[in-house]
CSV table of C-alpha atoms in Angstrom, one decimal:
chain,number,residue,atom,x,y,z
S,875,MET,CA,23.7,-167.3,-139.6
S,876,ALA,CA,20.5,-166.2,-141.3
S,877,VAL,CA,17.7,-163.8,-140.9
S,878,LEU,CA,14.6,-165.9,-140.4
S,879,PRO,CA,11.0,-164.9,-141.7
S,880,VAL,CA,8.9,-163.5,-138.9
S,881,LEU,CA,5.4,-164.8,-138.5
S,882,VAL,CA,2.8,-162.0,-138.6
S,883,TYR,CA,-0.5,-161.9,-136.9
S,884,PRO,CA,-3.2,-163.2,-137.8
S,885,ASP,CA,-1.1,-166.2,-138.3
S,886,PRO,CA,-2.6,-168.9,-136.1
S,887,ARG,CA,0.7,-170.4,-135.4
S,888,LEU,CA,1.4,-167.5,-133.1
S,889,LYS,CA,-1.3,-168.8,-130.8
S,890,GLN,CA,0.6,-172.0,-130.3
S,891,VAL,CA,2.0,-173.0,-126.9
S,892,SER,CA,5.7,-173.7,-127.2
S,893,ARG,CA,7.4,-176.9,-125.7
S,894,PRO,CA,10.5,-176.7,-123.3
S,895,VAL,CA,14.0,-177.1,-124.8
S,896,GLU,CA,15.6,-180.4,-123.7
S,897,SER,CA,18.9,-180.5,-125.4
S,898,PHE,CA,21.4,-177.7,-125.2
S,899,ASP,CA,23.5,-178.7,-128.3
S,900,ASP,CA,25.1,-177.1,-131.3
S,901,SER,CA,21.8,-177.0,-133.4
S,902,LEU,CA,20.3,-174.9,-130.4
S,903,ARG,CA,23.2,-172.5,-130.5
S,904,GLU,CA,23.1,-172.2,-134.3
S,905,PHE,CA,19.4,-171.4,-133.8
S,906,LEU,CA,20.2,-168.8,-131.3
S,907,GLY,CA,22.6,-167.1,-133.7
S,908,ASP,CA,19.9,-167.0,-136.3
S,909,LEU,CA,17.5,-165.7,-133.9
S,910,GLU,CA,19.8,-163.0,-132.8
S,911,GLU,CA,20.5,-162.0,-136.4
S,912,THR,CA,16.7,-161.7,-137.0
S,913,LEU,CA,16.3,-159.5,-133.9
S,914,ARG,CA,19.2,-157.2,-135.0
S,915,ALA,CA,18.0,-157.0,-138.6
S,916,GLY,CA,14.6,-155.5,-138.0
S,917,PRO,CA,13.3,-152.3,-136.6
S,918,ALA,CA,14.6,-151.3,-133.3
S,919,ALA,CA,13.2,-154.4,-131.3
S,920,VAL,CA,14.5,-155.2,-127.9
S,921,GLY,CA,13.4,-158.8,-127.9
S,922,ILE,CA,12.3,-161.8,-129.9
S,923,ALA,CA,10.7,-165.2,-129.0
S,924,ALA,CA,11.4,-168.5,-131.0
S,925,PRO,CA,7.7,-169.1,-131.9
S,926,GLN,CA,7.9,-165.6,-133.8
S,927,VAL,CA,10.0,-167.5,-136.2
S,928,GLY,CA,8.1,-170.6,-136.3
S,929,ARG,CA,10.2,-172.7,-133.8
S,930,PHE,CA,7.7,-173.5,-131.1
S,931,GLU,CA,10.4,-174.0,-128.3
S,932,ARG,CA,10.6,-172.0,-125.0
S,933,ILE,CA,13.5,-169.6,-126.1
S,934,VAL,CA,13.5,-165.8,-125.9
S,935,LEU,CA,16.4,-163.3,-126.5
S,936,VAL,CA,16.1,-159.8,-124.9
S,937,ASP,CA,18.4,-157.0,-125.0
S,938,VAL,CA,17.3,-153.4,-123.9
S,939,SER,CA,20.9,-152.2,-123.7
S,940,CYS,CA,20.2,-149.9,-126.9
S,941,LYS,CA,17.8,-147.8,-124.7
S,942,PRO,CA,19.6,-144.9,-122.9
S,943,LYS,CA,19.4,-144.7,-119.1
S,944,ILE,CA,17.4,-147.9,-118.6
S,945,PRO,CA,18.8,-150.4,-116.1
S,946,ASN,CA,19.5,-153.8,-117.8
S,947,HIS,CA,21.4,-157.1,-118.0
S,948,GLY,CA,22.7,-156.6,-121.6
S,949,ARG,CA,22.1,-159.5,-124.0
S,950,LEU,CA,20.0,-162.1,-122.4
S,951,VAL,CA,19.2,-165.6,-123.6
S,952,LEU,CA,16.4,-167.1,-121.6
S,953,ILE,CA,15.5,-170.7,-122.3
S,954,ASN,CA,12.6,-172.4,-120.5
S,955,PRO,CA,12.1,-169.2,-118.5
S,956,GLU,CA,9.7,-169.1,-115.4
S,957,PHE,CA,8.7,-166.2,-113.3
S,958,LEU,CA,9.4,-166.6,-109.6
S,959,THR,CA,8.1,-163.1,-108.8
S,960,LEU,CA,5.8,-160.8,-110.5
S,961,GLU,CA,5.2,-157.7,-108.5
S,962,GLY,CA,3.5,-154.4,-109.0
S,963,SER,CA,1.7,-153.2,-112.2
S,964,VAL,CA,2.5,-150.4,-114.7
S,965,VAL,CA,0.9,-149.6,-118.0
S,966,GLY,CA,3.2,-149.0,-121.0
S,967,ARG,CA,3.0,-148.9,-124.7
S,968,GLU,CA,4.0,-152.0,-126.8
S,969,GLY,CA,4.5,-153.1,-130.3
S,970,CYS,CA,5.6,-156.3,-131.8
S,971,LEU,CA,7.6,-157.5,-134.8
S,972,SER,CA,4.6,-160.0,-135.3
S,973,VAL,CA,2.0,-157.2,-135.3
S,974,PRO,CA,2.9,-154.6,-137.8
S,975,ASP,CA,1.5,-151.0,-137.6
S,976,TYR,CA,-0.2,-151.2,-134.4
S,977,THR,CA,0.8,-150.3,-130.7
S,978,GLY,CA,-1.3,-150.5,-127.6
S,979,ASN,CA,-1.3,-150.1,-123.8
S,980,VAL,CA,-0.4,-153.0,-121.8
S,981,ALA,CA,-0.2,-153.5,-118.0
S,982,ARG,CA,2.8,-155.5,-116.8
S,983,ALA,CA,4.5,-156.4,-113.6
S,984,GLU,CA,6.9,-153.6,-112.5
S,985,ARG,CA,9.4,-156.0,-111.0
S,986,ILE,CA,10.1,-159.6,-111.8
S,987,VAL,CA,12.4,-162.3,-110.8
S,988,VAL,CA,12.9,-164.8,-113.8
S,989,ARG,CA,14.7,-168.1,-113.7
S,990,ALA,CA,15.9,-169.6,-117.0
S,991,ARG,CA,18.7,-171.6,-118.7
S,992,ASP,CA,21.3,-169.9,-120.8
S,993,GLU,CA,22.6,-171.3,-124.1
S,994,VAL,CA,24.7,-174.0,-122.5
S,995,GLY,CA,21.9,-175.1,-120.1
S,996,ALA,CA,23.1,-173.4,-117.0
S,997,GLU,CA,20.4,-172.1,-114.6
S,998,ARG,CA,20.5,-168.4,-114.1
S,999,GLU,CA,18.2,-166.0,-112.1
S,1000,TYR,CA,17.6,-162.3,-112.9
S,1001,THR,CA,15.9,-159.6,-110.9
S,1002,MET,CA,14.4,-156.9,-113.3
S,1003,THR,CA,12.4,-153.7,-113.1
S,1004,GLY,CA,10.7,-151.4,-115.6
S,1005,PHE,CA,11.4,-151.6,-119.3
S,1006,GLU,CA,13.5,-154.7,-119.2
S,1007,ALA,CA,10.9,-156.6,-117.1
S,1008,ARG,CA,8.3,-155.6,-119.5
S,1009,ALA,CA,10.3,-156.9,-122.4
S,1010,VAL,CA,10.7,-160.2,-120.8
S,1011,GLN,CA,7.0,-160.6,-120.0
S,1012,HIS,CA,6.3,-159.6,-123.5
S,1013,GLU,CA,8.6,-162.2,-125.0
S,1014,VAL,CA,7.5,-165.0,-122.5
S,1015,ASP,CA,3.8,-164.4,-123.5
S,1016,HIS,CA,4.8,-165.6,-127.0
S,1017,LEU,CA,5.9,-168.9,-125.4
S,1018,GLU,CA,2.3,-169.3,-124.2
S,1019,GLY,CA,0.8,-168.3,-127.5
S,1020,LEU,CA,-0.3,-164.8,-126.2
S,1021,LEU,CA,0.4,-161.5,-128.0
S,1022,PHE,CA,0.1,-158.0,-126.5
S,1023,LEU,CA,-3.2,-157.8,-128.4
S,1024,ASP,CA,-4.5,-160.3,-125.8
S,1025,ARG,CA,-3.6,-157.8,-123.0
S,1026,LEU,CA,-4.7,-154.5,-124.3
S,1027,VAL,CA,-5.9,-151.9,-121.9
S,1028,SER,CA,-8.0,-148.9,-123.1
S,1029,ARG,CA,-6.4,-145.6,-123.9
S,1030,ARG,CA,-9.0,-144.1,-121.8
S,1031,ASP,CA,-8.0,-146.0,-118.7
S,1032,GLY,CA,-6.4,-142.8,-117.2
S,1033,LEU,CA,-9.8,-141.1,-117.6
S,1034,PHE,CA,-11.9,-143.6,-115.8
S,1035,ARG,CA,-13.8,-141.9,-113.0
S,1036,ARG,CA,-14.5,-143.2,-109.6
S,1037,LYS,CA,-18.0,-144.3,-108.9
S,1038,VAL,CA,-19.9,-141.7,-106.8
S,1039,TYR,CA,-20.2,-143.2,-103.2
S,1040,LYS,CA,-23.3,-141.9,-101.4
C,1346,MET,CA,-16.9,-159.5,-149.2
C,1347,THR,CA,-18.0,-158.3,-152.7
C,1348,ALA,CA,-16.6,-158.9,-156.0
C,1349,GLU,CA,-15.7,-155.3,-156.3
C,1350,LYS,CA,-12.0,-154.5,-155.9
C,1351,PRO,CA,-11.1,-152.3,-152.8
C,1352,GLU,CA,-9.2,-149.8,-155.3
C,1353,ASN,CA,-12.6,-149.2,-157.0
C,1354,LYS,CA,-14.1,-148.2,-153.7
C,1355,LYS,CA,-14.2,-144.9,-152.0
C,1356,TRP,CA,-13.8,-143.9,-148.4
C,1357,PHE,CA,-16.3,-141.8,-146.5
C,1358,MET,CA,-16.2,-140.4,-143.0
C,1359,LEU,CA,-19.6,-141.1,-141.3
C,1360,THR,CA,-20.4,-139.0,-138.3
C,1361,LEU,CA,-23.4,-139.7,-136.1
C,1362,VAL,CA,-24.6,-137.7,-133.1
C,1363,GLY,CA,-27.7,-138.1,-131.0
C,1364,LYS,CA,-29.4,-139.4,-127.8
C,1365,ASP,CA,-27.4,-142.4,-126.5
C,1366,ARG,CA,-29.2,-145.7,-126.2
C,1367,PRO,CA,-28.1,-149.3,-126.5
C,1368,GLY,CA,-27.6,-150.9,-129.9
C,1369,ILE,CA,-26.8,-148.0,-132.1
C,1370,VAL,CA,-23.5,-149.3,-133.3
C,1371,ALA,CA,-24.9,-152.6,-134.0
C,1372,ARG,CA,-27.9,-151.2,-136.2
C,1373,ILE,CA,-25.6,-148.8,-138.1
C,1374,SER,CA,-22.9,-151.4,-138.7
C,1375,GLU,CA,-25.4,-154.0,-139.8
C,1376,ALA,CA,-27.0,-151.6,-142.2
C,1377,LEU,CA,-23.6,-150.8,-143.7
C,1378,PHE,CA,-22.6,-154.4,-143.9
C,1379,GLN,CA,-25.8,-155.3,-145.6
C,1380,GLY,CA,-25.0,-152.4,-148.2
C,1381,GLY,CA,-21.7,-154.0,-149.0
C,1382,CYS,CA,-19.6,-151.6,-147.1
C,1383,TYR,CA,-16.2,-152.2,-145.3
C,1384,LEU,CA,-15.4,-150.4,-142.1
C,1385,GLY,CA,-12.0,-148.9,-141.3
C,1386,GLU,CA,-11.0,-147.0,-138.1
C,1387,ALA,CA,-13.7,-145.7,-135.8
C,1388,SER,CA,-14.1,-143.8,-132.6
C,1389,MET,CA,-17.1,-143.7,-130.5
C,1390,ALA,CA,-17.5,-141.7,-127.4
C,1391,ARG,CA,-20.3,-140.8,-125.1
C,1392,LEU,CA,-20.0,-137.1,-124.6
C,1393,GLY,CA,-22.2,-135.3,-122.0
C,1394,GLY,CA,-24.7,-138.2,-122.3
C,1395,ASN,CA,-24.7,-137.9,-126.2
C,1396,PHE,CA,-23.9,-140.7,-128.4
C,1397,SER,CA,-21.2,-139.7,-131.1
C,1398,ILE,CA,-19.1,-141.7,-133.4
C,1399,MET,CA,-16.9,-141.1,-136.4
C,1400,LEU,CA,-16.4,-144.1,-138.6
C,1401,MET,CA,-14.5,-144.7,-141.7
C,1402,VAL,CA,-16.7,-146.4,-144.3
C,1403,ARG,CA,-15.5,-147.7,-147.7
C,1404,SER,CA,-18.1,-148.1,-150.4
C,1405,ALA,CA,-18.3,-148.9,-154.0
C,1406,GLY,CA,-21.0,-146.1,-154.5
C,1407,GLU,CA,-21.0,-142.4,-153.9
C,1408,ALA,CA,-22.2,-140.6,-150.7
C,1409,ASN,CA,-25.9,-140.9,-151.6
C,1410,ARG,CA,-25.5,-144.7,-151.7
C,1411,VAL,CA,-24.2,-144.6,-148.1
C,1412,GLU,CA,-26.9,-142.1,-147.2
C,1413,GLN,CA,-29.5,-144.7,-148.5
C,1414,MET,CA,-28.1,-147.2,-146.2
C,1415,VAL,CA,-27.9,-145.3,-143.0
C,1416,GLY,CA,-30.5,-142.6,-143.4
C,1417,PRO,CA,-33.6,-144.9,-142.4
C,1418,VAL,CA,-31.6,-146.3,-139.4
C,1419,CYS,CA,-30.6,-142.8,-138.3
C,1420,ARG,CA,-34.2,-141.4,-138.5
C,1421,SER,CA,-35.5,-144.4,-136.6
C,1422,LEU,CA,-32.9,-143.9,-133.8
C,1423,GLU,CA,-33.2,-140.0,-133.9
C,1424,LEU,CA,-29.6,-139.6,-134.9
C,1425,ARG,CA,-28.2,-136.7,-136.8
C,1426,HIS,CA,-25.6,-137.8,-139.5
C,1427,HIS,CA,-23.1,-136.5,-141.8
C,1428,ILE,CA,-21.1,-138.2,-144.6
C,1429,ASP,CA,-17.9,-136.7,-146.1
C,1430,ARG,CA,-15.8,-138.1,-148.9
C,1431,ILE,CA,-12.3,-138.7,-147.6
C,1432,GLU,CA,-9.0,-140.1,-148.6
C,1433,GLY,CA,-8.7,-143.0,-146.5
C,1434,GLU,CA,-5.2,-144.2,-145.3
C,1435,LEU,CA,-4.8,-147.4,-143.3
C,1436,HIS,CA,-1.7,-149.3,-142.2
C,1437,HIS,CA,0.2,-146.1,-141.7
C,1438,HIS,CA,-0.2,-145.4,-138.0
C,1439,VAL,CA,1.9,-142.8,-136.4
C,1440,ASP,CA,3.2,-143.6,-132.9
C,1441,PRO,CA,2.9,-141.0,-130.2
C,1442,ASP,CA,6.2,-140.3,-128.2
C,1443,VAL,CA,4.9,-138.1,-125.5
C,1444,ARG,CA,1.9,-138.2,-123.3
C,1445,ILE,CA,0.6,-135.0,-121.5
C,1446,SER,CA,-1.9,-135.2,-118.7
C,1447,VAL,CA,-3.6,-132.0,-117.5
C,1448,HIS,CA,-6.0,-131.4,-114.6
C,1449,GLY,CA,-7.3,-128.4,-112.6
C,1450,ALA,CA,-10.2,-126.5,-111.4
C,1451,ASP,CA,-12.7,-126.4,-114.4
C,1452,ARG,CA,-12.7,-123.0,-116.2
C,1453,ALA,CA,-12.8,-121.8,-119.8
C,1454,GLY,CA,-9.6,-121.6,-121.7
C,1455,ILE,CA,-7.5,-124.6,-120.5
C,1456,VAL,CA,-7.7,-126.5,-123.8
C,1457,ALA,CA,-6.7,-123.3,-125.8
C,1458,GLU,CA,-3.9,-122.5,-123.4
C,1459,VAL,CA,-2.3,-126.0,-123.4
C,1460,THR,CA,-2.7,-126.9,-127.0
C,1461,GLY,CA,-1.7,-123.3,-128.0
C,1462,ALA,CA,1.6,-123.8,-126.3
C,1463,LEU,CA,2.0,-127.2,-127.8
C,1464,ALA,CA,1.2,-125.9,-131.3
C,1465,GLN,CA,4.0,-123.2,-130.9
C,1466,MET,CA,6.5,-126.0,-130.2
C,1467,GLY,CA,5.4,-128.0,-133.2
C,1468,PHE,CA,3.8,-130.7,-131.4
C,1469,ASN,CA,1.4,-132.8,-133.3
C,1470,ILE,CA,-1.6,-134.2,-131.3
C,1471,ILE,CA,-2.7,-137.6,-132.2
C,1472,HIS,CA,-5.2,-138.3,-129.5
C,1473,LEU,CA,-7.0,-136.0,-127.2
C,1474,GLU,CA,-9.5,-137.0,-124.5
C,1475,SER,CA,-11.0,-134.7,-122.0
C,1476,ASP,CA,-13.6,-135.0,-119.3
C,1477,VAL,CA,-15.2,-132.9,-116.7
C,1478,GLY,CA,-15.3,-134.5,-113.2
C,1479,GLY,CA,-16.2,-133.4,-109.7
C,1480,SER,CA,-19.6,-131.7,-108.8
C,1481,GLU,CA,-21.8,-128.9,-110.3
C,1482,GLU,CA,-20.5,-126.6,-107.7
C,1483,ASP,CA,-16.7,-127.7,-107.9
C,1484,PRO,CA,-16.1,-129.1,-111.4
C,1485,PHE,CA,-12.6,-130.1,-112.4
C,1486,TYR,CA,-11.1,-130.7,-115.9
C,1487,VAL,CA,-9.0,-133.5,-117.1
C,1488,MET,CA,-7.3,-133.8,-120.4
C,1489,HIS,CA,-5.0,-136.5,-121.8
C,1490,ILE,CA,-3.1,-135.8,-124.9
C,1491,GLU,CA,-0.7,-138.1,-126.8
C,1492,GLY,CA,1.3,-136.9,-129.7
C,1493,VAL,CA,4.5,-136.6,-131.6
C,1494,ALA,CA,6.8,-134.0,-130.0
C,1495,GLY,CA,9.5,-133.7,-132.6
C,1496,ARG,CA,11.9,-132.3,-130.0
C,1497,GLU,CA,13.5,-133.1,-126.7
C,1498,ILE,CA,11.0,-133.8,-124.1
C,1499,GLU,CA,12.8,-131.6,-121.6
C,1500,ASP,CA,11.9,-128.5,-123.8
C,1501,LEU,CA,8.3,-129.5,-123.6
C,1502,GLN,CA,8.4,-130.1,-119.8
C,1503,ARG,CA,10.1,-126.5,-119.3
C,1504,THR,CA,7.5,-124.8,-121.4
C,1505,LEU,CA,4.5,-126.6,-119.9
C,1506,GLN,CA,5.6,-126.4,-116.3
C,1507,SER,CA,6.0,-122.6,-116.5
C,1508,LEU,CA,2.4,-122.5,-118.2
C,1509,ALA,CA,1.1,-124.6,-115.3
C,1510,ARG,CA,2.4,-122.3,-112.7
C,1511,GLU,CA,1.1,-119.2,-114.5
C,1512,LYS,CA,-2.4,-120.8,-115.1
C,1513,GLU,CA,-2.7,-122.8,-111.9
C,1514,ILE,CA,-3.2,-126.1,-113.5
C,1515,ASP,CA,-1.3,-129.4,-113.2
C,1516,ILE,CA,0.5,-130.7,-116.2
C,1517,GLN,CA,2.4,-133.9,-116.4
C,1518,VAL,CA,4.7,-134.7,-119.3
C,1519,SER,CA,6.0,-138.2,-119.9
C,1520,ALA,CA,7.7,-140.1,-122.6
C,1521,ILE,CA,5.9,-143.0,-124.3
C,1522,ASP,CA,8.7,-145.4,-124.7
C,1523,THR,CA,7.2,-148.1,-127.0
C,1524,LEU,CA,8.6,-151.5,-126.4
C,1525,LEU,CA,9.0,-153.5,-129.7
C,1526,GLY,CA,9.4,-157.2,-129.1
C-alpha cells in the first residue's frame, strides 16, 4: 500500500470526466488500498475520489464515521455510482484535499439514494441524509470533473432580501 | 507579471468609499494592473447605497506610487481613498466553526450587546455582515457572524440564548461542520 500524491487545483486534470470501472480485479483492489491509505494519511478528510490521485475511473471512498453524532454507513466504496434520488437542498461548508487553504458554502441535496458497485462488483444501494449525503455528492462531482469551487454560493446568501412587492 | 520578485514587493490596504456606480472596480483594478500591482483578497459591499471596498494591493513601490495609480481614477469617480502599508498574509485562512444569526426589531445597541458577549467568551469574529430591512416605520436588523468559538458550542448557545431573552432579539447559533473531501 502507498500514499498517492493528490492533484491540487488549478491542475487541469481535475476537470477531466472519469470513465466507468469495467473489471473488478486484484489491481482495482490494490488501488482501493492505496486510495484508502491516501485518505487516512491526510487531514481529517471524509472522502476521496480516484481522479484526485490521477486515476480517472469512477471510484470514490467515503467514511464519515469519524464525525460524532452523524448517521452513517461506515466505510463505503462506491464504484460507478449513480444517484437515483436527490431531494431537498441545504447549504454547508466544504473544503477539499485538492483545494488547499480555501473553504466555501455549497448547496447540496439533503437526502439521496445512490446505487453503486462495491469492490467485488456487487450492486448496492444506500439511502443517506445530511453530512454523509453531502460527502458522497462532493466525491461524485470529482468523477464529473467538478470541484466545490464550481458550486460555490455566496456567504451573503443568508442576507438576501426579498424584493418589495407592491 | 513583472520581473520584480514578490518578496521585494510590499502589501498595502487600499480603501475606497463613495457614490456607487457601475464600473468602479473595473477602473480601479485596471489602473493598478497597468501600474504593475498584484491584488490579494478584497471585499466590496454596497452599504446604504455607498460603494465601499477594501483591497489588498502588492506593489514594488511605496504608498505614493499606489497613490499615483489610483488618485486620478478616484478623483474622476468622486471616490475617497486611503492607503495603508500592511503585512499581507495569504494562504493562511482561518476556518470558522460557528455561525451566529441575529435578528430583531432595529434599535441601537444590538451589535454591541452580541459582540460584547462573544468577546467575553473569547470568540474570534472572522466575518460579520449586517443589514437593515423592513420599512422606515418598522425597521428590523439582521446580522450574520462567523467565527472561531474556541470552546463548546453549548456554552455559546446558553449565553446567547439568555442574552436573546433579556434583549428581546432572536439569536441562532449553529456549528459549521466543514466537510473535507
